[in-house]
Structures are given as structure tokens and as C-alpha cells.
PDB file of C-alpha atoms in Angstrom:
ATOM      1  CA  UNK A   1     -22.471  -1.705 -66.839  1.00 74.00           C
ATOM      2  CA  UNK A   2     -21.307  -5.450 -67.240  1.00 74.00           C
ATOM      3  CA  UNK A   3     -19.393  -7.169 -64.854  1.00 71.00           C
ATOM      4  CA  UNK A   4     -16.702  -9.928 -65.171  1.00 69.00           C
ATOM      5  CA  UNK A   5     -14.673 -10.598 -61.857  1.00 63.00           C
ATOM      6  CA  UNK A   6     -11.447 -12.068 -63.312  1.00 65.00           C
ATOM      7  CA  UNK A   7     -10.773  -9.596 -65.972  1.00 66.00           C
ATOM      8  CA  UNK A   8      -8.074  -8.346 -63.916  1.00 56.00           C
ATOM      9  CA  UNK A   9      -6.700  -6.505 -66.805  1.00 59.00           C
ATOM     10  CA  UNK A  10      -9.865  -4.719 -67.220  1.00 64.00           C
ATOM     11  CA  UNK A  11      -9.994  -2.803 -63.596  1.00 84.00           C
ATOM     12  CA  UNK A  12     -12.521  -4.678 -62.371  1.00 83.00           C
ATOM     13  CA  UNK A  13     -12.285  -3.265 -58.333  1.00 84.00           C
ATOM     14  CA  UNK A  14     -12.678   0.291 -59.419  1.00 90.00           C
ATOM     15  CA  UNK A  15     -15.969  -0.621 -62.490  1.00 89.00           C
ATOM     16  CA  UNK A  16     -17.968  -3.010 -59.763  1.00 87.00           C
ATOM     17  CA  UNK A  17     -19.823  -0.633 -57.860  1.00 90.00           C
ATOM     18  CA  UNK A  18     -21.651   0.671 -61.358  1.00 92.00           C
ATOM     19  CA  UNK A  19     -22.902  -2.961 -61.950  1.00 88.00           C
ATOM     20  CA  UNK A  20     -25.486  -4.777 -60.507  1.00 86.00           C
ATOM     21  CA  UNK A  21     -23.003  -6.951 -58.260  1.00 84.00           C
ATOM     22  CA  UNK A  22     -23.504  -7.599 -54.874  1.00 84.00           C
ATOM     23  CA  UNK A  23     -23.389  -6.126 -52.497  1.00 82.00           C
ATOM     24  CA  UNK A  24     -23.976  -2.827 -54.484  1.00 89.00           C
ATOM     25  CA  UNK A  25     -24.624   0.117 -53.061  1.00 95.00           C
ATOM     26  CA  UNK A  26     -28.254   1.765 -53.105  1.00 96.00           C
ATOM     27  CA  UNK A  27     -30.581   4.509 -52.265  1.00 96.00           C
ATOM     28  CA  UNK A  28     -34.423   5.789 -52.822  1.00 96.00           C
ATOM     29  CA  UNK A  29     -34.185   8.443 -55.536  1.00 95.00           C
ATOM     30  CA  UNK A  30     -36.303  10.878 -53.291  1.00 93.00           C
ATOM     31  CA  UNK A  31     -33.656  10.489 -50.465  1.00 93.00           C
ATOM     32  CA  UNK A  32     -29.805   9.390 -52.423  1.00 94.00           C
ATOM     33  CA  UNK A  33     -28.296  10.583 -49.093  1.00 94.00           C
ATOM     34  CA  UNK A  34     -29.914   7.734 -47.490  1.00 93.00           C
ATOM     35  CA  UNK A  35     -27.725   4.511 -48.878  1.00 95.00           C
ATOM     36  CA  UNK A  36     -27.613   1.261 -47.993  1.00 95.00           C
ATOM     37  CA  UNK A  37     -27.023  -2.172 -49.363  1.00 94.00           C
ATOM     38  CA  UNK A  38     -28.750  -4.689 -51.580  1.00 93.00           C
ATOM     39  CA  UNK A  39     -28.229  -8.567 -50.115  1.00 88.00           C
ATOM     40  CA  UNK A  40     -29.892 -10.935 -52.463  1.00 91.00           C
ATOM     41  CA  UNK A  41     -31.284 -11.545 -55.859  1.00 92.00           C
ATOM     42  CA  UNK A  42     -34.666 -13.026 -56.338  1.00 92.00           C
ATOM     43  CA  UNK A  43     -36.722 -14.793 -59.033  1.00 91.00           C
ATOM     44  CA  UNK A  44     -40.211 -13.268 -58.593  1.00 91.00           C
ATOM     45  CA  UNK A  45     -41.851 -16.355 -59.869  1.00 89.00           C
ATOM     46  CA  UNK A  46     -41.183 -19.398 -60.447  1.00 88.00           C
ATOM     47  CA  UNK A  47     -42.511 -19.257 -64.108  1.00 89.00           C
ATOM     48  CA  UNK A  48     -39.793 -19.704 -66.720  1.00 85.00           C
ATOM     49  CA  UNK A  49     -41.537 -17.123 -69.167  1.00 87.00           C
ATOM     50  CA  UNK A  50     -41.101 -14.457 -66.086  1.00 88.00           C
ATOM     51  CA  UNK A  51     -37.872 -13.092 -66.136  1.00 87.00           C
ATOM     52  CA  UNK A  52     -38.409 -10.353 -63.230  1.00 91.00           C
ATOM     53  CA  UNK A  53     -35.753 -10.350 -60.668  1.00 93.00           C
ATOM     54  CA  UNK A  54     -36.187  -8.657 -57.701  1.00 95.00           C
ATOM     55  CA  UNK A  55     -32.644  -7.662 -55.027  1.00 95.00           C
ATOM     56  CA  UNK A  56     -33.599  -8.408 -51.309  1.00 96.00           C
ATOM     57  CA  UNK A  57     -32.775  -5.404 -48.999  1.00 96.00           C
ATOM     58  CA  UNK A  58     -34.301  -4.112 -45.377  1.00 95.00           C
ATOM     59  CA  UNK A  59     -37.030  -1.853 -45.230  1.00 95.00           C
ATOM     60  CA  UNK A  60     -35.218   1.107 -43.454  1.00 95.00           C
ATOM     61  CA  UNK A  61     -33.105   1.088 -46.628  1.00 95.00           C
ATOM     62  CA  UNK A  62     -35.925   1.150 -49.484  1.00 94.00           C
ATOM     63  CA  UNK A  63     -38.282   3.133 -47.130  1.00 93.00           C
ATOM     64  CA  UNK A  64     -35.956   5.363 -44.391  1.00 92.00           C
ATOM     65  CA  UNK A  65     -38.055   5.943 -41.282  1.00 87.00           C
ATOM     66  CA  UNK A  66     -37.313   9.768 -41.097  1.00 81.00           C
ATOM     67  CA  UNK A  67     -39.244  10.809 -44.620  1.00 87.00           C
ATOM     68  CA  UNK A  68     -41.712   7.484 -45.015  1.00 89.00           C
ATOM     69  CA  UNK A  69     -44.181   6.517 -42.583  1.00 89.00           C
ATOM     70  CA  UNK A  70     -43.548   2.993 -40.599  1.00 92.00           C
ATOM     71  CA  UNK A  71     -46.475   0.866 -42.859  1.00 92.00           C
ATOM     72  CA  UNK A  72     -46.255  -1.944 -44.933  1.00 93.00           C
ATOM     73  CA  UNK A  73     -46.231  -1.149 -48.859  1.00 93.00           C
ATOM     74  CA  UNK A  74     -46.937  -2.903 -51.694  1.00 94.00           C
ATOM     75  CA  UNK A  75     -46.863  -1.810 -55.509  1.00 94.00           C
ATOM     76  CA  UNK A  76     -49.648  -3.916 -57.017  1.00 91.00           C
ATOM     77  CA  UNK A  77     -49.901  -2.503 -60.192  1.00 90.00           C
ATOM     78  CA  UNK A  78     -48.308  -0.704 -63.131  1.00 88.00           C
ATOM     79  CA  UNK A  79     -50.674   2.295 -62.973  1.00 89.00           C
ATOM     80  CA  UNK A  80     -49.630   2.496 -59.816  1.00 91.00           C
ATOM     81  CA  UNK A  81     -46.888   5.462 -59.205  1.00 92.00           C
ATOM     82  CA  UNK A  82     -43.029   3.901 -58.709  1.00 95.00           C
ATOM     83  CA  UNK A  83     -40.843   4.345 -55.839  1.00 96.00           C
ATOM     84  CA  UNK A  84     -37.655   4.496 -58.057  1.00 97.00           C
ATOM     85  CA  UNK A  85     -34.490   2.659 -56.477  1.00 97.00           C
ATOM     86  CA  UNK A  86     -31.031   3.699 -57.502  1.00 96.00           C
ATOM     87  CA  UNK A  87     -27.577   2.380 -57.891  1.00 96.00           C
ATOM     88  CA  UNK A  88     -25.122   4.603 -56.010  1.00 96.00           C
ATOM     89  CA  UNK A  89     -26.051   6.758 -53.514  1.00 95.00           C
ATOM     90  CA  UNK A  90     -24.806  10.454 -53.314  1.00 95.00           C
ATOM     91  CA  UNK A  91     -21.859   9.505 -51.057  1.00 96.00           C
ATOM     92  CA  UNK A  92     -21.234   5.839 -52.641  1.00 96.00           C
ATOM     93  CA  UNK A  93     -21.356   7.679 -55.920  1.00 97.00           C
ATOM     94  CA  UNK A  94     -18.926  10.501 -55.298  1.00 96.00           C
ATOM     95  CA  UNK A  95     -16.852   7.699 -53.730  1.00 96.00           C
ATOM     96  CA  UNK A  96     -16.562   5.575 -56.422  1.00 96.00           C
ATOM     97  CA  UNK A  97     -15.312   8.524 -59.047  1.00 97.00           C
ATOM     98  CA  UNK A  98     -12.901   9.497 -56.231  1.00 97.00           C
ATOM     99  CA  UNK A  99     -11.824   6.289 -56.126  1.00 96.00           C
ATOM    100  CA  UNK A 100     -11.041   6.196 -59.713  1.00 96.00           C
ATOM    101  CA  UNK A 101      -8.996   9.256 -59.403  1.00 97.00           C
ATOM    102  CA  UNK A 102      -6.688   8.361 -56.505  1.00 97.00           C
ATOM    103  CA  UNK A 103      -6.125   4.774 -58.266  1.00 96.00           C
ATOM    104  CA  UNK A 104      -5.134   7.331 -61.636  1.00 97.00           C
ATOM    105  CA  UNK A 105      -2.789   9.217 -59.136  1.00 97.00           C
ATOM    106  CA  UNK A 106      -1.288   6.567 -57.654  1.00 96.00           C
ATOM    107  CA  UNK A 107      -0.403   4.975 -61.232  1.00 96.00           C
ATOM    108  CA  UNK A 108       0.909   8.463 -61.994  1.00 97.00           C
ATOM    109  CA  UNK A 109       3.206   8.400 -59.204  1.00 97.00           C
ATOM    110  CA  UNK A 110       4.624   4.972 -59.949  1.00 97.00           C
ATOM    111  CA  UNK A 111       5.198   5.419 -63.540  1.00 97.00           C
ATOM    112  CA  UNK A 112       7.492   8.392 -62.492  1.00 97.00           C
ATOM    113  CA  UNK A 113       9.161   6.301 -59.508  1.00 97.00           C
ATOM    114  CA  UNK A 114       9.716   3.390 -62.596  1.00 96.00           C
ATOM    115  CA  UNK A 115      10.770   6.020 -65.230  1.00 96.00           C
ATOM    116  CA  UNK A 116      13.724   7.715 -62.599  1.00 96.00           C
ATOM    117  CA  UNK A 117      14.582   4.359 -61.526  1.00 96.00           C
ATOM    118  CA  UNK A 118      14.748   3.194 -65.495  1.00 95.00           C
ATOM    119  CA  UNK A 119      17.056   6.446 -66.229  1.00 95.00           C
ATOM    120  CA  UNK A 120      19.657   5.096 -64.030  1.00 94.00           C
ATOM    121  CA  UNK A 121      19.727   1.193 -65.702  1.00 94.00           C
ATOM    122  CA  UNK A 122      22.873   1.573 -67.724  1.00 91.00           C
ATOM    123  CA  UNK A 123      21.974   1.518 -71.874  1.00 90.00           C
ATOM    124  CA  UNK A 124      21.752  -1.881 -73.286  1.00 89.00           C
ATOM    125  CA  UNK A 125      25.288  -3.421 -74.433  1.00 89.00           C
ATOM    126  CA  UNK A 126      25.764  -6.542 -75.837  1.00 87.00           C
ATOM    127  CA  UNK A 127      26.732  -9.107 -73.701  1.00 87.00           C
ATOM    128  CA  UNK A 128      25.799  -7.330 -70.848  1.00 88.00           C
ATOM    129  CA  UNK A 129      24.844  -8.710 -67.452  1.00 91.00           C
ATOM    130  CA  UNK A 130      21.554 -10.779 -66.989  1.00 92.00           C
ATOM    131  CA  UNK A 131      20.878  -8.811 -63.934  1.00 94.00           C
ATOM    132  CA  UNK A 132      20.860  -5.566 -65.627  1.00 93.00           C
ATOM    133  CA  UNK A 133      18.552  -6.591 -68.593  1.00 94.00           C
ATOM    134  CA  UNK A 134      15.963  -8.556 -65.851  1.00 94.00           C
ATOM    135  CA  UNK A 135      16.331  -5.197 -64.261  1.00 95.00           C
ATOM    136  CA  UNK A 136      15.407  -3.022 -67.561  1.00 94.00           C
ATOM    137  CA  UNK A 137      12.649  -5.312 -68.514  1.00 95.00           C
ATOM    138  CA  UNK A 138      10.914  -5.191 -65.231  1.00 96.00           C
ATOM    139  CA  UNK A 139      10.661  -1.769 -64.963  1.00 96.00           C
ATOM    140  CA  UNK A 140       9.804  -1.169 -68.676  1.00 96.00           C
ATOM    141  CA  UNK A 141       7.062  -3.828 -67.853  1.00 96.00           C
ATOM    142  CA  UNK A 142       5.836  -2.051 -65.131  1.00 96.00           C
ATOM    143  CA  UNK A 143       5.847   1.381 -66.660  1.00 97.00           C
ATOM    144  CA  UNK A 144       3.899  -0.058 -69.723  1.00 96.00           C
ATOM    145  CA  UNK A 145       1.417  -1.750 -67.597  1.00 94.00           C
ATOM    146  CA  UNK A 146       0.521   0.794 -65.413  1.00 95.00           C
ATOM    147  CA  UNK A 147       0.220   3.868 -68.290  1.00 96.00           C
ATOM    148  CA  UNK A 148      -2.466   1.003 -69.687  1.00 94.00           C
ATOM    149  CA  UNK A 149      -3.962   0.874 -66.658  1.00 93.00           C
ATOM    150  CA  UNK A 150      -4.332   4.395 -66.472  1.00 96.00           C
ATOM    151  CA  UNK A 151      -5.727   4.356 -70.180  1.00 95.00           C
ATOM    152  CA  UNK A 152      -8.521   2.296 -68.909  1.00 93.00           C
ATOM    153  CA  UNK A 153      -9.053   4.285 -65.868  1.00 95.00           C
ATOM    154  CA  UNK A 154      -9.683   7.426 -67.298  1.00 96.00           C
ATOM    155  CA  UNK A 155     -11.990   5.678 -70.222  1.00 94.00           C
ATOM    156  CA  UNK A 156     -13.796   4.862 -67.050  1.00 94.00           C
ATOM    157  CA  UNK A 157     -14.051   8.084 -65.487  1.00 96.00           C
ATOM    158  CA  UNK A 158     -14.877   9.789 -68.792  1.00 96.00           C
ATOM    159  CA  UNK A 159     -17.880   7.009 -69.254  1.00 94.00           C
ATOM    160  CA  UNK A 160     -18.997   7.304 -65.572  1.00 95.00           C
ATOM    161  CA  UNK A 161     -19.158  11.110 -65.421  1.00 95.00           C
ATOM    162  CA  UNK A 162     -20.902  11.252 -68.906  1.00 95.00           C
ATOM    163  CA  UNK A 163     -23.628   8.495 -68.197  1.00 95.00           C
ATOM    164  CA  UNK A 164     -24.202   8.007 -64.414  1.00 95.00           C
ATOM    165  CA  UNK A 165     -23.727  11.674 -62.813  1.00 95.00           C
ATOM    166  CA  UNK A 166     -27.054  12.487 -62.418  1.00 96.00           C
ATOM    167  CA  UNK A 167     -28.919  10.389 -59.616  1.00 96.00           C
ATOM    168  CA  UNK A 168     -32.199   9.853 -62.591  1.00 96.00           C
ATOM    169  CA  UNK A 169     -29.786   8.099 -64.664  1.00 96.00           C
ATOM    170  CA  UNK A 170     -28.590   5.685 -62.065  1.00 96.00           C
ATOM    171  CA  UNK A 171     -32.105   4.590 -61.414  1.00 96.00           C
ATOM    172  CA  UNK A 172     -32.018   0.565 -61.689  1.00 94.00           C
ATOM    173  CA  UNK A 173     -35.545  -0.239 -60.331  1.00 96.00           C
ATOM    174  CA  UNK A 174     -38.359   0.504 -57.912  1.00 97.00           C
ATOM    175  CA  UNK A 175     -39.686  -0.754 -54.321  1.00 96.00           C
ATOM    176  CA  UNK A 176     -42.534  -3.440 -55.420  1.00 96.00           C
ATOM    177  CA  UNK A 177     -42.745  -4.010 -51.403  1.00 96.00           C
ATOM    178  CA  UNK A 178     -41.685  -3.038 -47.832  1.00 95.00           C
ATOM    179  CA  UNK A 179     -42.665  -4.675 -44.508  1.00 94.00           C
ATOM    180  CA  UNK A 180     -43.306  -2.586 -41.481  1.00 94.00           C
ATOM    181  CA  UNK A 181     -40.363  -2.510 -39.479  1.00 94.00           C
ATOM    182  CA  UNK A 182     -41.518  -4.686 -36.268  1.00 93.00           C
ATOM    183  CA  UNK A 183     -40.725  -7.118 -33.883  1.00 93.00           C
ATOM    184  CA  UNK A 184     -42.624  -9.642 -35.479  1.00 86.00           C
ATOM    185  CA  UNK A 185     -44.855 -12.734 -32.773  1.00 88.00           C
ATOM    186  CA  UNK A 186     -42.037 -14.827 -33.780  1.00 89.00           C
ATOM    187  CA  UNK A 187     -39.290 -12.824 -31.417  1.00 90.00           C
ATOM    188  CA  UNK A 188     -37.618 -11.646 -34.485  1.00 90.00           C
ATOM    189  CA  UNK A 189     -37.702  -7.494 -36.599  1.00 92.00           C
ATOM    190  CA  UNK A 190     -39.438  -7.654 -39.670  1.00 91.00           C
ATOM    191  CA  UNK A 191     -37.146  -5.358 -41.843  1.00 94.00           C
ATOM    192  CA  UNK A 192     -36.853  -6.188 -45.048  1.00 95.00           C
ATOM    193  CA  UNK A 193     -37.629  -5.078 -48.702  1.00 96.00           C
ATOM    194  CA  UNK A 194     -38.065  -5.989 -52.405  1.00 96.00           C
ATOM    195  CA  UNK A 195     -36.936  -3.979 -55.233  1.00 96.00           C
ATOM    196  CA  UNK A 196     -37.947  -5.090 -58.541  1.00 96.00           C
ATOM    197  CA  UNK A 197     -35.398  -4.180 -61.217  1.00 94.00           C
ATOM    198  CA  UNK A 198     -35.991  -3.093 -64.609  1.00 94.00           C
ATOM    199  CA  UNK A 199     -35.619  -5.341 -67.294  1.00 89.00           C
ATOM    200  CA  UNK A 200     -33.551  -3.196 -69.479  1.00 88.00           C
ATOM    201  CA  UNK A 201     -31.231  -2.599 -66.791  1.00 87.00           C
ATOM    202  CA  UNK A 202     -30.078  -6.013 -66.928  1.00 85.00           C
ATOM    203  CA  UNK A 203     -27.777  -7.511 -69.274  1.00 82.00           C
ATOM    204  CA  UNK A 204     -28.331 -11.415 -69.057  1.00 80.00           C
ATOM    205  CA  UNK A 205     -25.468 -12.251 -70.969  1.00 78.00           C
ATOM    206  CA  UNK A 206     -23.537 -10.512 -68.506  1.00 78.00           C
ATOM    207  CA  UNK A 207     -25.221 -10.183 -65.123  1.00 82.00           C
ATOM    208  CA  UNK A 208     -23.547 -12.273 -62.096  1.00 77.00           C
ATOM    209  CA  UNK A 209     -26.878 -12.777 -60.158  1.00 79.00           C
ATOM    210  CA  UNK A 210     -25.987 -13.817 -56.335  1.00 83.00           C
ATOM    211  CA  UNK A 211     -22.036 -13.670 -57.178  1.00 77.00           C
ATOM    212  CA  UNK A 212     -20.294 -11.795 -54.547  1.00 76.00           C
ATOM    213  CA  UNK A 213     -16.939  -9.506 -55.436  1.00 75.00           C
ATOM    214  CA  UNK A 214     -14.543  -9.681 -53.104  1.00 72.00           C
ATOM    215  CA  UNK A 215     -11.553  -8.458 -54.834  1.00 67.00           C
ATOM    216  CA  UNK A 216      -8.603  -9.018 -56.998  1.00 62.00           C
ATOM    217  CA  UNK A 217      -5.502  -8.962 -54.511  1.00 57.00           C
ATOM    218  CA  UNK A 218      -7.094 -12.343 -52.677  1.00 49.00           C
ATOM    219  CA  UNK A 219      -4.441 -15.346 -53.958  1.00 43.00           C
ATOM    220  CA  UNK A 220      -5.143 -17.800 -56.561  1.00 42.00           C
ATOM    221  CA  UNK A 221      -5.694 -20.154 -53.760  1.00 37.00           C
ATOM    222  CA  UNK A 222      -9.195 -18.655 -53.438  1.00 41.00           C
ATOM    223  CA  UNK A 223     -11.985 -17.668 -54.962  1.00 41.00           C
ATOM    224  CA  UNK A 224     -12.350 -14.005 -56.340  1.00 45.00           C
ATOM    225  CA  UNK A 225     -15.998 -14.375 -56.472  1.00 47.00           C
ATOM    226  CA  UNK A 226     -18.117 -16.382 -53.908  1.00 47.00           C
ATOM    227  CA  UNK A 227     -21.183 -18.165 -55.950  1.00 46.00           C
ATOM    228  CA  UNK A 228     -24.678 -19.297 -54.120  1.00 47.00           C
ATOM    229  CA  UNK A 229     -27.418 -21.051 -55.864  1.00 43.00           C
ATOM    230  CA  UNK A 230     -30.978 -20.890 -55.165  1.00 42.00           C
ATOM    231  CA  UNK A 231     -33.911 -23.167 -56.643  1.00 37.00           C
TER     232      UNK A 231
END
């Protein structure tokens, strides 16, 4: 799915974990109840006519010690069998839906806490006081606002449960390598991992690249994405 952080009409908390946004959540498709995290994209080279981008993530994520052996791997060719990657783990997945439906059942709730509070706003008169239309319009805003909200969240859920259920269809790309997890001469562990993503899982119009979400209920006095460049 596209992502655009400031389209704060458009839901954007509860649509980022099916993007490729960081940090999004991700698993091996052999083992989904294995998540973890992807940290960083990557250009794979620094040709301008490649367009492979590869997400930076630790090798006990991409390759979990308990069902791969500790060795380095390396996919070095396209004959060579994948090691899909996927977007949303079991757990991150079923989180993400629930998370849709409590934010639906919490709009619920408040559009019937607006609506009894609206039934006791006196019908409009003319001439009446200020304080009673600010009072009517507010809560007519709200209610109107929030049954759009919920609009959106169910076209959501409705889109999410009818492309991404299945863990196949959430596969974004596979592991082109993993290090051995080691304490490496240098002092420090070795642990870490490339995926390379599928091309026509990315939409370049759209996609954020190293553009990290951190929410819509930050002030205006910040960011709501945090932005690093690498050449």
C-alpha cells in the first residue's frame, strides 16, 4: 500500500504498518511467528540504471537461530531458490486488523456520547445564544468527522482482510544475504541482514524510503516524519 504521513484525514496511524515504512514489521515466510524489524533502506548499487533496494535488518531476524543453521548466506543468483521475506508477521498482522477494529469501536462509542450530548442542545431559534450554536456545531462537527473516519476505517479493514490475510500475499521480498551471528575480531556481533525487495512491490511515486513514522498526535512544532539521507 502507499504511504503519505500527513494525510491525517486519511488514517494514516492505523494504514502504516501495510506499507513499506520504517520501521515495519517483518518475518521469514517459513517461520511468520518469528517477527522482527526492518532498520534501513539500501541502494544495492550505485548504478543509476539499478533500481534494487534492499531494507537492512539483523540476521536472527531474516535467519532465526532455532530453524536455520548459524552460517553465513548469500543468494547469488536467480536460479537460485528464494528465502521469501514478508511484511507483517502473524502477531504484527493480527495486531494491526485488531487495531483497526478497536479504533472503529472507539469512534462508535463517541459518535453515541456526541449524538446524546447533541439531543440535549436546545433546537435552533433565531437569535439564540452564541454559546448554544458554538455548542451545536461542535458536536455536529465531531459526529460528522468521526462517522467519516469510520467510513475509511472499515474501507481499510475490508481491503486488508481481502488482499493481505494470507502470509503468501504479504510477501515483499527475499534474504539476498545473512552474516553469521559472531563476535566479530573487531570486539563487536556480526548480526545483520539484507533483504532485497521486489520491484513490483514498490511504488516509487509513493514509497518514503528511510522516512520514519512517528505519529500523528506529535504537535505541529515537530516533525511527523523524521527524514535521513544517504549518498
Amino acid at each position: 500500500m502507499s504511504f503519505d504521513p500527513l494525510d491525517l484525514e486519511g488514517l494514516p496511524a492505523l494504514r502504516k504498518p501495510f506499507t513499506p515504512t520504517l520501521g515495519l514489521s517483518i518475518a521469514p515466510l517459513k517461520s511468520p511467528y518469528y517477527e522482527g524489524s526492518g532498520g534501513l533502506f539500501l541502494r544495492l548499487s550505485s548504478d543509476e540504471a539499478d533500481k534494487r533496494i534492499g531494507l537492512l535488518t539483523c540476521a536472527h531476524v531474516s535467519h532465526p537461530p532455532p530453524l536455520f543453521k548459524n552460517t553465513a548466506y548469500t543468494r547469488k543468483k536467480e536460479s537460485h531458490p528464494r528465502e521469501d521475506v514478508l511484511l507483517l508477521g502473524t502477531e504484527a498482522f493480527n495486531n494491526a486488523v485488531s487495531d483497526i477494529m478497536k479504533f472503529i469501536g472507539n469512534q462508535v462509542s463517541a459518535i453515541y456520547s456526541w449524538e446524546l450530548a447533541l439531543s440535549t442542545v436546545p433546537a435552533r431559534e433565531e437569535n439564540e445564544s452564541r454559546r448554544i450554536t458554538a455548542r451545536r456545531d461542535e458536536l455536529v462537527g465531531l459526529i460528522n468527522t468521526a462517522k467519516t473516519k469510520v467510513e475509511e476505517a472499515n474501507e481499510l479493514h475490508s481491503y486488508v482482510t481481502k488482499n493481505f490475510t494470507t502470509t503468501e500475499s504479504r510477501v515483499f521480498g527475499f534474504v539476498l544475504h545473512s552474516a553469521k551471528i559472531e563476535v566479530g575480531a573487531d570486539g563487536f556481533m556480526h548480526d545483520w541482514s539484507v533483504v532485497q525487495m521486489d520491484n513490483d512491490k514498490i511504488d516509487r511515486d509513493q514509497f518514503q524510503g528511510n522516512t520514519l513514522f512517528v505519529g500523528t498526535s506529535l504537535s505541529f512544532l515537530f516533525s511527523l516524519f523524521f527524514s535521513l539521507s544517504f549518498d
